[in-house]
Amino acid sequence: MKFALASSPHQRVNRDTGQIMRMVCYAALPGIAMQCWFFGMGVLVHLLIASATAVATEALILELRKKDFERAVKDCSALLTALLIAVSIPPFAPWWITVIGTVFAIGVVKQLYGGLGFNLFNPAMAAYVMLLVSFPVQMTAWLPPQSLAEQSHNLMDAISIIFSGFTTEGYSISQLRVDVDGVTLATPLDAVKTGLTQGKTVSETLGLSIFNGATGIGWFAVNAAFLLGGLFLLQQRVISWHMPISMLAGLALTASFFYLLDSDQYSSPWFHLFSGGAMLGAFFIVTDPVSGSTTRNGRLIFGAAIGIWVYIIRQWGGYPDAIAFAVLIMNMAVPLIDYYTQPRTYGHRSNSSNKGARR
Amino acid sequence: MAITPLSVEDIFDRLKRGKRWDFPGGVHPAEHKTLSNQSEIARVKLADKLYIPLKQHIGVEGELQVSVGQKVLKGQPLTHSAHPFAVPVHASTSGTVVDIAPQVAAHPSGLSELSVVIEPDGIDQWIDLKPLSNYQEMDKAQVVEAICDAGISGLGGAGFPSHIKAQPGKNVEFLVINGVECEPYITSDDRLMREHAWQIRQGIDVLVHLLAPRHVIIAVEDNKPEALDALSVACRDASNYLVCDVATKYPAGGEKQLVQVLTGREVPGQGLPIDVGVIMYNVGTCFAIADAIFSGKPLVERVVTLTGGALNKPHNVWAPLGTPVEHLLSVAEYQPGKQASPRVIMGGPMMGFTVTDARVPVVKITNCLLVPSVDEVRNDNAEQPCIRCSACADACPASLLPQQLYWHSKAAELDKAQDYNLFDCIECGACAYVCPSEIPLVQYYRQAKADIRNQRDEKDKAERAKRRFEARKARLEAEQQAREEKHRKAAEARKQAMQNKDTDKSARVSDAIARAKAKKQQTENVTEPVAETQPKNAAVAAAIARAKAKRAAQTDAEKKPEATVQPSPAHNHESDNDDAESAAQRKQRQIAAAVARAKAKKQQGQDVNKTTPAQHKSDEAGNNEQQSEQDIQRQAESKQQRIAAAVARAKAKKANRQQAQNTSDSDDVTEEKNSQS
Ligand code: SF4
Ligand code: SF4
């Protein structure tokens, strides 16, 4: 009898990389649904464009690198990147924005560094920053919530505007951004920042029509939906709590500090947690394993630092939201963090002194 | 986390209150224990042939005591050795030795080992059994010897000779009896505890007599309530015995993890449990010790769990050592159709290894044969890139960073892998178990460890050669110089003699004195004056000790390369990893040396003159016997003996450290002396 040989362990958990990536994608669905509800169907169109581009780019490059692309595509990591790009860019941005961003993310940030597991930076966020710097107008053209907009729009409008720049009725994106009074509506984060430069207090700004109490209309719901998805991932142990919780804590504590210092100048922690991409960032972006810290303490530091950076950039930086920048900054610090946060090995008195650097 | 500074009593109180420590990481694989633990341990009919490897444990194999064609009785020793590290193997039934040849070994490598093949005669007749029921009145050494002679080595997995652990030479605070059995599927200890708790208790009593521990802790995972009950009943009357349930988590039964769970202490990096006052024995070992002491039966059978989805009748059996795997498969009604290709795992699913051949025998460490159906095992070729998710780091009980170890192992950056404490990996497999990218992490670690060991060996060899070369060069130079000096002096003396012919006589006398002085000085300059001046029997004793140490070192050196070519066996969770084993071996070699010393001393008293010529030859002191005899008069004999013993001790120690290197070095010394005298 000839016996098959294998190495231990012979048993393993029934969860592979592809499944993990897919679960993260599913968990993002409520957030995407909320985006559709408040900001139109554009995000779905972009999702399709981004996914197709991502898979095509990945397959092509792997084919060029003579690797087994079928298996690589099945791990769904490219799809997740595509999803993150699609939900990050404004829903009615032109189609080529998504295409350029996705090709950049997969082709340059991920594959040029060696493919899955080797990329130093979070591909979706690197692409987002590249797009924001290169195409600031298109990348900041967020729509007001549908309830406030003068023009309503449907899926056909979304497709039309993304590919031609105009809705089926011929409205351009700038026309869609005005409210019933003909005023262009900004995102809540923008509005607060602009208000401050105009000498208004935060609470005065919060009186604007785009706000509903302490947070922006629509934005609160989108963030809450991503939070829900994130809790699902935590419960399923797809992600560990360290990074999301420490990031939210970092953001909230910094915001509280300044809010307590001067509530006229600084917005509330509540506002920060439920504006922009805070929840998306905490549960779906910061948690990207590849470009994050790998040690337990490292993950806490990594997350908290991102939270603080988000606050700093939102408050004093020139860009509307800060998740992407904060993540990239901390991606660069990961080797350092990992180096200094090695856990103490069993039976060793302290962390080994002659540590090797990562990679 | 600092090492908890609790006192022994505090720790024991804590345990009594039901509190345990936790270890980091760990996993909860599906247990599958009910598959095999529902029925009693069964007796199986004998196989047609038994294949008994001469070496079944860590250590050295003994000398063969039987020959082909010889009739043997059950329990008759097949090997014998004076080496303190060797335990004998025995015939597991009565019958005829039909062959003595290399057979496929129970080892992941599938290499062959010299084995005795026995054809049973069906009578199963025991040799004369000599129980030591009154062990409490006996000398401890005698009891230890009985355990050794019974061939008992750790049944938990590592197969460490049990009698060596029974002489720790240090204070034992906790004697831990390991009945955790945390690997999925395996239930051999579970059944043994349920059915033979009392005999296990007897074995513990013997160990308590030998070790005199402050407390005894019997640890069982809380998924085995019946076993816990049985042991509690058996140990009810012993107040310092505590039966402890341990939370079910893999690998709670790992030696280091169990020490941590029970005492909050951590075994130091390269140390042994005794370094934190703990000695650990497996329940199966206790059972075997009781057998050896109370019935005089050597270790000839053990409980083996036959389990897995491809067996129709999974259950536990008493398997005579040497029973081939195929025989047990047929006993459990193996269904090859339920497997993609035949695959049998010796040990559990987490740390077991696949056997290479159907004839692989059951050995002392074989606790389980797992024959999984298709859907029970992982797919081996599904490796994907590491996504750095750290699931592995979260699962690692040693708090390592498996992904970094993997990265550096794969890239063959062995230094970096060691910086990340590769050698603290116990190869438990928890990391690979959780890895979503299905990377066979442990395999990478084994490879890296083997590579590192190979490198070390080569470096050692080169260094030794270099040192030898340099020593030789220095010696030759010194000789040359001495010769020249001698010639010069002789010439001078001649010149002087020519000049002072009239004072011829006195000059000759002074010349002679000078020569004598020079000679005396020379003898004093010899590197080891004490060794020279020792009395004869001390010299012989030293020679014996040295020879033993050397032999130990040699066998060790021989053993090493073998260990490095193959992936480490790491038979199951109770086993230490290979590295810890080598650390253990180092420690144990010291103990072995002590035993050798003791043996040498004893022998010295008995038969001083019976030493073989070989031993004389190997002993450089023998060359200087005449001188030593003269010196006895000068110095008190007893003092000399003490010094000699000290030197012998130092040498034995040195021998331990330098291992085989010793051989060449001491040869050099001999040469040097010959040239000087
Ligand atoms: S579990 Fe596997 S994929 Fe995740 S970090 Fe560890 S080795 Fe990499
Ligand atoms: S096999 Fe080694 S690295 Fe992996 S979990 Fe066990 S101890 Fe940690």
GROMACS .gro file of C-alpha atoms in nm, chain A residues 4-13, chain B residues 108 183 185 343-355 370 372-380 428-429 432-433 442 446 569-571:
model
   45
    4ALA     CA    1   0.004   0.971   0.093
    5LEU     CA    2   0.237   1.199   0.283
    6ALA     CA    3   0.154   1.535   0.430
    7SER     CA    4   0.283   1.758   0.701
    8SER     CA    5   0.104   1.851   1.019
    9PRO     CA    6  -0.134   2.000   1.104
   10HIS     CA    7  -0.369   1.788   0.903
   11GLN     CA    8  -0.675   1.977   1.012
   12ARG     CA    9  -0.755   2.340   0.957
   13VAL     CA   10  -1.026   2.597   0.998
  467PRO     CA   11   0.802   1.108   0.930
  542GLU     CA   12  -0.515   1.689   2.046
  544TYR     CA   13  -0.941   1.262   1.797
  702ARG     CA   14  -0.327   0.821   0.434
  703VAL     CA   15  -0.258   0.720   0.792
  704ILE     CA   16  -0.147   0.968   1.054
  705MET     CA   17   0.047   0.851   1.356
  706GLY     CA   18  -0.047   1.087   1.636
  707GLY     CA   19  -0.315   1.351   1.623
  708PRO     CA   20  -0.429   1.579   1.343
  709MET     CA   21  -0.232   1.876   1.477
  710MET     CA   22   0.111   1.728   1.533
  711GLY     CA   23   0.101   1.375   1.400
  712PHE     CA   24   0.292   1.262   1.097
  713THR     CA   25   0.186   1.052   0.804
  714VAL     CA   26   0.328   0.702   0.809
  729LEU     CA   27  -0.579   0.860   1.257
  731PRO     CA   28  -0.924   1.049   0.809
  732SER     CA   29  -1.186   1.044   0.538
  733VAL     CA   30  -1.153   1.284   0.246
  734ASP     CA   31  -1.342   1.567   0.406
  735GLU     CA   32  -1.154   1.554   0.733
  736VAL     CA   33  -0.817   1.668   0.609
  737ARG     CA   34  -0.682   1.982   0.462
  738ASN     CA   35  -0.600   2.020   0.102
  739ASP     CA   36  -0.226   2.028   0.076
  787CYS     CA   37   0.210   2.285   1.774
  788GLY     CA   38   0.055   2.379   1.441
  791ALA     CA   39  -0.109   2.675   1.032
  792TYR     CA   40  -0.445   2.558   1.161
  801VAL     CA   41   0.514   2.445   1.046
  805ARG     CA   42   1.102   2.258   1.038
  928PRO     CA   43   0.924   1.424   1.452
  929ALA     CA   44   0.731   1.640   1.695
  930HIS     CA   45   0.502   1.355   1.755
   0.00000   0.00000   0.00000
